[in-house]
Amino acid sequence: MKKSIIKSSGMFVPPNVITNHDLEEILDTSDEWIRQRTGIEQRYWIDSEGVTGSSDLGFEASKKALDNAGWTPEDLDFIIFATLSPDIMFPGSGCLLQAKLGLNSTPALDIRQQCTGFLYGLATADAYIKTGLANKILLVGAEVHSSGLDKSTRGRDVTVIFGDGAAAVCIEGVETDETAGVLASALHADGNFAEALMTELPASRLPLRMPPDVPLDDARYYPVMDGPAIFKKAVRMLPKVIKESLEKAQISLDEIDLIIPHQANMRINQALGQFLKLDDDKIFHNIQKYGNTTAASIPLALHEAMEQGRIGKSGDIVILTGLGAGLTWGSVIYKFL
């Protein structure tokens, strides 16, 4: 059976850096308050010109990943696009990206699993490769949060967290007797907690998606989060799902070279390390530079960890894990060939 091998990666963030001090100018907040509660120092937001949609960011990241793999867009058998911030209501951003790549028949799949979108996408790509449905797959996570945030003091708890960005990986099915590629995945969801992290409007469950009696600055048009509930769920479920994936892969935590969690909150990542009794250098953090880029955060961190030489050598094993809106959570174990 073919193994799903990550051939390359690429990332892109818009040039507009927003520091915590910049947010002090528009919100009743402070650099100290943001750092203490999230670990974030800055994030990137789009501006009104140039690259503005999630497929635009995904396109820039995809070009870099394709170049690094030595592939052309025509080599692709399948495109998987993970985002909670599509360019438009429909069609999906995967089709928009496909067109920007100059393609006109390559299948494209959109995944709306928010913070765990890349994990669901990687498991899907692995299944497509192992069943022979595709052999060269482009998996993208891309988000544009900044155009949908409540940039008033009312929304500060959420607004300070999120950033824009994209990252992509090229995945290929490779015939090898080596134990490599995606070793195991464990995915879960619990829709009973859907309202703990959501954007309510516009909503197709209403007679009118944008009710005329609801002003456009109504809080329901912006993301809301029950921070304590999400934090408690994350610190409980992430260690469990990591253990589940380790059992599936039949390896021990001691064999893991690096854990890359979804970059939601530095305190969550630190609590995960404490629960698993791991040294600080075993868990990768870059939330301080990018904020929470949801579907883009795991591949963006994976790309940087590879660029820094933290992982990427033959035999290195990494755990990718995260929890987010849905609620959804999961873990994927990957071994470099």
Short mmCIF file of C-alpha atoms in Angstrom, two decimals:
data_model
loop_
_atom_site.label_atom_id
_atom_site.label_comp_id
_atom_site.label_asym_id
_atom_site.label_seq_id
_atom_site.Cartn_x
_atom_site.Cartn_y
_atom_site.Cartn_z
CA MET A 1 0.00 0.00 0.00
CA LYS A 2 1.25 3.49 -0.82
CA LYS A 3 2.30 5.82 1.98
CA SER A 4 1.10 9.44 2.10
CA ILE A 5 4.28 11.50 2.07
CA ILE A 6 4.52 15.27 2.52
CA LYS A 7 6.79 16.32 -0.34
CA SER A 8 6.88 20.03 0.45
CA SER A 9 5.20 22.95 2.18
CA GLY A 10 4.68 26.66 1.64
CA MET A 11 3.17 29.55 3.56
CA PHE A 12 1.97 33.09 3.03
CA VAL A 13 0.85 35.90 5.31
CA PRO A 14 -0.22 39.37 4.19
CA PRO A 15 2.32 42.16 4.75
CA ASN A 16 0.16 44.12 7.19
CA VAL A 17 1.54 43.46 10.70
CA ILE A 18 -0.83 44.33 13.57
CA THR A 19 0.90 44.49 16.94
CA ASN A 20 -0.81 44.47 20.31
CA HIS A 21 0.08 48.15 20.59
CA ASP A 22 -1.79 48.79 17.34
CA LEU A 23 -4.87 47.19 18.90
CA GLU A 24 -4.51 49.46 21.93
CA GLU A 25 -5.36 52.33 19.56
CA ILE A 26 -8.76 50.90 18.61
CA LEU A 27 -9.78 48.69 21.55
CA ASP A 28 -9.88 48.99 25.32
CA THR A 29 -7.06 46.49 25.76
CA SER A 30 -3.33 46.36 26.43
CA ASP A 31 -0.26 44.53 25.24
CA GLU A 32 0.20 43.06 28.72
CA TRP A 33 -3.41 41.82 28.88
CA ILE A 34 -3.16 40.11 25.48
CA ARG A 35 0.23 38.51 26.18
CA GLN A 36 -0.82 37.16 29.57
CA ARG A 37 -4.04 35.57 28.31
CA THR A 38 -3.01 34.37 24.85
CA GLY A 39 0.76 34.63 24.35
CA ILE A 40 0.18 36.66 21.17
CA GLU A 41 2.43 39.60 20.37
CA GLN A 42 1.33 40.35 16.81
CA ARG A 43 -0.74 39.01 13.92
CA TYR A 44 -1.10 39.68 10.18
CA TRP A 45 -4.24 41.20 8.68
CA ILE A 46 -5.07 41.86 5.05
CA ASP A 47 -5.43 45.41 3.80
CA SER A 48 -7.83 46.74 1.20
CA GLU A 49 -5.53 46.09 -1.75
CA GLY A 50 -3.97 43.06 -3.36
CA VAL A 51 -4.39 39.69 -1.66
CA THR A 52 -7.71 39.83 0.16
CA GLY A 53 -9.65 36.53 -0.03
CA SER A 54 -8.82 33.20 1.57
CA SER A 55 -8.29 31.68 -1.89
CA ASP A 56 -5.83 34.50 -2.66
CA LEU A 57 -3.78 33.68 0.42
CA GLY A 58 -4.11 29.98 -0.36
CA PHE A 59 -2.93 30.58 -3.90
CA GLU A 60 0.25 32.31 -2.74
CA ALA A 61 1.02 29.50 -0.28
CA SER A 62 0.20 26.86 -2.90
CA LYS A 63 2.60 28.35 -5.45
CA LYS A 64 5.42 28.07 -2.94
CA ALA A 65 4.53 24.51 -1.98
CA LEU A 66 4.28 23.44 -5.63
CA ASP A 67 7.62 25.07 -6.45
CA ASN A 68 9.25 23.36 -3.47
CA ALA A 69 7.87 19.99 -4.61
CA GLY A 70 8.94 20.56 -8.22
CA TRP A 71 5.31 20.11 -9.29
CA THR A 72 3.14 22.06 -11.68
CA PRO A 73 -0.57 22.57 -11.02
CA GLU A 74 -1.29 20.12 -13.84
CA ASP A 75 0.36 17.38 -11.77
CA LEU A 76 -2.38 17.56 -9.16
CA ASP A 77 -5.04 14.86 -8.88
CA PHE A 78 -7.00 16.53 -6.10
CA ILE A 79 -7.22 19.80 -4.13
CA ILE A 80 -8.42 19.98 -0.53
CA PHE A 81 -9.11 23.45 0.88
CA ALA A 82 -9.74 23.98 4.60
CA THR A 83 -11.20 27.29 5.75
CA LEU A 84 -13.92 28.82 7.92
CA SER A 85 -13.66 32.11 6.02
CA PRO A 86 -14.51 31.39 2.36
CA ASP A 87 -14.20 34.22 -0.16
CA ILE A 88 -17.94 34.08 -0.81
CA MET A 89 -20.93 32.17 0.56
CA PHE A 90 -20.67 29.69 -2.31
CA PRO A 91 -19.09 28.16 -4.32
CA GLY A 92 -16.26 26.99 -2.12
CA SER A 93 -12.81 28.53 -2.09
CA GLY A 94 -11.31 25.27 -3.33
CA CYS A 95 -12.86 25.86 -6.75
CA LEU A 96 -11.69 29.47 -6.72
CA LEU A 97 -8.15 28.31 -5.94
CA GLN A 98 -8.33 25.68 -8.67
CA ALA A 99 -9.13 28.35 -11.25
CA LYS A 100 -6.33 30.60 -9.99
CA LEU A 101 -3.95 27.69 -10.50
CA GLY A 102 -5.02 27.64 -14.17
CA LEU A 103 -6.91 24.33 -13.90
CA ASN A 104 -10.35 23.49 -15.24
CA SER A 105 -11.18 19.90 -14.28
CA THR A 106 -9.13 18.93 -11.21
CA PRO A 107 -11.53 18.03 -8.36
CA ALA A 108 -11.60 20.38 -5.39
CA LEU A 109 -13.02 19.70 -1.95
CA ASP A 110 -13.77 22.29 0.74
CA ILE A 111 -13.54 21.33 4.41
CA ARG A 112 -15.33 23.38 7.06
CA GLN A 113 -13.85 21.92 10.25
CA GLN A 114 -12.38 25.23 11.35
CA CYS A 115 -9.35 24.79 13.64
CA THR A 116 -9.10 21.07 12.85
CA GLY A 117 -9.64 21.54 9.12
CA PHE A 118 -6.06 20.64 8.25
CA LEU A 119 -6.25 17.47 10.35
CA TYR A 120 -9.47 16.37 8.66
CA GLY A 121 -7.92 17.29 5.31
CA LEU A 122 -4.74 15.30 5.97
CA ALA A 123 -6.76 12.24 7.00
CA THR A 124 -8.89 12.62 3.85
CA ALA A 125 -5.82 12.95 1.63
CA ASP A 126 -4.34 9.83 3.24
CA ALA A 127 -7.53 7.89 2.55
CA TYR A 128 -7.64 9.04 -1.09
CA ILE A 129 -4.04 7.96 -1.62
CA LYS A 130 -4.37 4.60 0.13
CA THR A 131 -7.51 3.73 -1.84
CA GLY A 132 -5.97 4.78 -5.14
CA LEU A 133 -8.37 7.64 -5.81
CA ALA A 134 -5.53 10.18 -6.07
CA ASN A 135 -1.75 10.22 -5.94
CA LYS A 136 -0.71 13.89 -5.87
CA ILE A 137 -2.77 16.10 -3.59
CA LEU A 138 -2.57 19.78 -2.65
CA LEU A 139 -3.85 20.41 0.89
CA VAL A 140 -4.37 24.04 1.87
CA GLY A 141 -5.41 25.80 5.06
CA ALA A 142 -6.20 29.49 4.62
CA GLU A 143 -8.05 32.12 6.61
CA VAL A 144 -9.05 35.77 6.42
CA HIS A 145 -10.41 36.63 9.86
CA SER A 146 -9.73 40.34 9.96
CA SER A 147 -12.60 41.37 7.68
CA GLY A 148 -15.12 39.63 9.97
CA LEU A 149 -14.01 40.69 13.44
CA ASP A 150 -15.80 43.03 15.82
CA LYS A 151 -13.15 45.73 16.13
CA SER A 152 -14.87 47.43 19.03
CA THR A 153 -14.30 46.90 22.72
CA ARG A 154 -17.37 44.63 22.74
CA GLY A 155 -15.51 42.09 20.64
CA ARG A 156 -12.00 42.52 22.02
CA ASP A 157 -11.71 39.07 23.64
CA VAL A 158 -12.05 37.45 20.20
CA THR A 159 -10.58 40.15 17.97
CA VAL A 160 -7.16 40.17 19.64
CA ILE A 161 -6.73 36.44 18.99
CA PHE A 162 -7.22 36.00 15.26
CA GLY A 163 -4.88 36.56 12.33
CA ASP A 164 -4.90 36.01 8.57
CA GLY A 165 -2.63 33.57 6.76
CA ALA A 166 -2.30 30.43 4.67
CA ALA A 167 -0.13 27.36 4.35
CA ALA A 168 -0.12 24.43 1.95
CA VAL A 169 1.46 21.01 1.64
CA CYS A 170 1.97 18.74 -1.37
CA ILE A 171 1.21 15.12 -0.51
CA GLU A 172 2.21 12.19 -2.72
CA GLY A 173 1.53 8.47 -2.60
CA VAL A 174 4.89 6.68 -2.49
CA GLU A 175 5.55 2.95 -2.75
CA THR A 176 7.92 2.06 0.09
CA ASP A 177 8.48 -0.69 2.59
CA GLU A 178 9.49 1.90 5.18
CA THR A 179 7.16 2.82 8.01
CA ALA A 180 6.46 6.40 7.00
CA GLY A 181 3.81 8.94 6.14
CA VAL A 182 0.54 9.19 8.02
CA LEU A 183 0.82 6.53 10.72
CA ALA A 184 -2.54 7.17 12.41
CA SER A 185 -5.33 9.68 12.74
CA ALA A 186 -8.06 10.17 15.32
CA LEU A 187 -10.88 12.63 14.62
CA HIS A 188 -13.89 13.61 16.72
CA ALA A 189 -16.75 16.10 16.88
CA ASP A 190 -19.42 17.14 19.38
CA GLY A 191 -22.08 19.43 17.94
CA ASN A 192 -23.64 19.90 21.36
CA PHE A 193 -21.00 22.58 21.94
CA ALA A 194 -21.58 24.35 18.61
CA GLU A 195 -22.66 27.60 20.24
CA ALA A 196 -19.51 27.79 22.37
CA LEU A 197 -17.63 29.12 19.34
CA MET A 198 -19.58 30.37 16.35
CA THR A 199 -20.69 33.14 14.03
CA GLU A 200 -24.50 33.08 13.90
CA LEU A 201 -25.35 35.38 10.98
CA PRO A 202 -25.98 35.28 8.09
CA ALA A 203 -27.92 32.05 8.60
CA SER A 204 -29.85 29.89 6.15
CA ARG A 205 -31.94 28.51 9.02
CA LEU A 206 -33.75 31.86 9.11
CA PRO A 207 -36.41 32.94 6.57
CA LEU A 208 -33.98 35.69 5.54
CA ARG A 209 -30.26 35.07 5.96
CA MET A 210 -29.70 38.72 6.82
CA PRO A 211 -32.84 39.77 8.75
CA PRO A 212 -33.77 43.37 7.90
CA ASP A 213 -34.59 44.15 11.54
CA VAL A 214 -31.06 43.23 12.66
CA PRO A 215 -28.49 46.03 12.17
CA LEU A 216 -25.24 45.06 10.47
CA ASP A 217 -23.26 45.90 13.60
CA ASP A 218 -25.24 43.36 15.65
CA ALA A 219 -22.96 41.03 17.62
CA ARG A 220 -24.46 38.00 15.87
CA TYR A 221 -22.59 38.93 12.68
CA TYR A 222 -19.29 38.47 14.50
CA PRO A 223 -17.57 35.42 16.04
CA VAL A 224 -18.33 34.76 19.70
CA MET A 225 -16.51 32.39 22.00
CA ASP A 226 -17.05 30.91 25.43
CA GLY A 227 -13.35 31.06 26.25
CA PRO A 228 -13.41 29.15 29.55
CA ALA A 229 -15.50 26.32 28.04
CA ILE A 230 -13.18 25.98 25.04
CA PHE A 231 -10.10 26.05 27.26
CA LYS A 232 -11.43 23.33 29.56
CA LYS A 233 -12.48 21.15 26.63
CA ALA A 234 -9.11 21.55 24.92
CA VAL A 235 -6.97 20.67 27.92
CA ARG A 236 -9.13 17.58 28.54
CA MET A 237 -9.61 16.29 25.00
CA LEU A 238 -6.23 16.96 23.37
CA PRO A 239 -4.23 14.63 25.66
CA LYS A 240 -6.91 11.95 25.16
CA VAL A 241 -6.90 12.18 21.38
CA ILE A 242 -3.10 12.16 21.30
CA LYS A 243 -3.12 8.97 23.37
CA GLU A 244 -5.72 7.48 21.01
CA SER A 245 -3.59 8.18 17.94
CA LEU A 246 -0.48 6.79 19.66
CA GLU A 247 -2.34 3.57 20.40
CA LYS A 248 -3.49 3.35 16.79
CA ALA A 249 0.06 3.84 15.54
CA GLN A 250 1.39 1.43 18.18
CA ILE A 251 4.14 3.79 19.27
CA SER A 252 4.93 5.56 22.54
CA LEU A 253 5.05 9.24 23.37
CA ASP A 254 8.80 8.88 23.94
CA GLU A 255 9.23 8.19 20.20
CA ILE A 256 7.69 11.54 19.23
CA ASP A 257 10.16 14.24 18.18
CA LEU A 258 7.74 17.17 18.21
CA ILE A 259 4.10 18.00 18.91
CA ILE A 260 2.55 20.75 16.80
CA PRO A 261 -0.73 21.86 18.34
CA HIS A 262 -3.21 24.20 16.75
CA GLN A 263 -2.08 27.69 17.72
CA ALA A 264 -5.20 28.79 19.58
CA ASN A 265 -3.74 29.96 22.86
CA MET A 266 -0.27 29.66 24.37
CA ARG A 267 -1.79 28.68 27.70
CA ILE A 268 -3.55 25.70 26.08
CA ASN A 269 -0.30 24.56 24.47
CA GLN A 270 1.59 24.91 27.75
CA ALA A 271 -1.11 23.03 29.67
CA LEU A 272 -0.90 20.24 27.08
CA GLY A 273 2.84 19.95 27.64
CA GLN A 274 2.40 19.88 31.41
CA PHE A 275 -0.28 17.19 31.23
CA LEU A 276 1.90 15.02 28.97
CA LYS A 277 4.98 15.74 31.16
CA LEU A 278 6.99 16.97 28.18
CA ASP A 279 9.93 19.35 28.03
CA ASP A 280 9.11 22.76 26.55
CA ASP A 281 11.18 22.08 23.43
CA LYS A 282 8.90 19.14 22.53
CA ILE A 283 5.96 21.46 21.72
CA PHE A 284 6.13 23.97 18.89
CA HIS A 285 4.77 27.50 19.32
CA ASN A 286 4.45 30.33 16.83
CA ILE A 287 1.18 31.87 18.00
CA GLN A 288 3.18 34.84 19.30
CA LYS A 289 3.90 35.87 15.67
CA TYR A 290 0.69 34.98 13.85
CA GLY A 291 -2.15 34.71 16.35
CA ASN A 292 -4.79 32.08 15.73
CA THR A 293 -5.10 31.39 12.00
CA THR A 294 -7.45 28.41 12.57
CA ALA A 295 -7.25 26.06 9.54
CA ALA A 296 -3.92 27.62 8.54
CA SER A 297 -2.27 27.40 11.95
CA ILE A 298 -1.15 23.74 11.96
CA PRO A 299 0.29 23.73 8.42
CA LEU A 300 1.87 27.14 9.02
CA ALA A 301 3.53 25.82 12.19
CA LEU A 302 4.51 22.60 10.39
CA HIS A 303 6.16 24.62 7.63
CA GLU A 304 8.11 26.75 10.10
CA ALA A 305 9.18 23.75 12.18
CA MET A 306 10.55 22.13 9.02
CA GLU A 307 12.24 25.36 7.92
CA GLN A 308 13.92 25.64 11.33
CA GLY A 309 15.16 22.05 11.16
CA ARG A 310 13.12 21.01 14.20
CA ILE A 311 11.66 18.15 12.13
CA GLY A 312 12.00 16.83 8.61
CA LYS A 313 14.83 14.31 8.82
CA SER A 314 14.14 10.72 7.83
CA GLY A 315 12.55 8.95 10.78
CA ASP A 316 11.34 12.09 12.58
CA ILE A 317 7.85 11.67 14.01
CA VAL A 318 5.48 14.56 14.64
CA ILE A 319 2.02 14.77 16.20
CA LEU A 320 -0.38 17.35 14.81
CA THR A 321 -3.33 18.08 17.08
CA GLY A 322 -6.03 20.66 17.71
CA LEU A 323 -9.53 21.51 18.91
CA GLY A 324 -11.90 24.13 17.61
CA ALA A 325 -15.38 25.17 16.59
CA GLY A 326 -17.86 22.40 16.03
CA LEU A 327 -16.65 21.34 18.43
CA THR A 328 -14.12 19.26 16.52
CA TRP A 329 -10.81 17.85 17.66
CA GLY A 330 -8.25 15.39 16.44
CA SER A 331 -4.68 14.16 16.18
CA VAL A 332 -2.56 12.92 13.28
CA ILE A 333 0.81 11.18 13.64
CA TYR A 334 3.21 11.62 10.73
CA LYS A 335 6.64 10.07 10.15
CA PHE A 336 9.08 11.56 7.68
CA LEU A 337 10.43 9.24 4.99
#
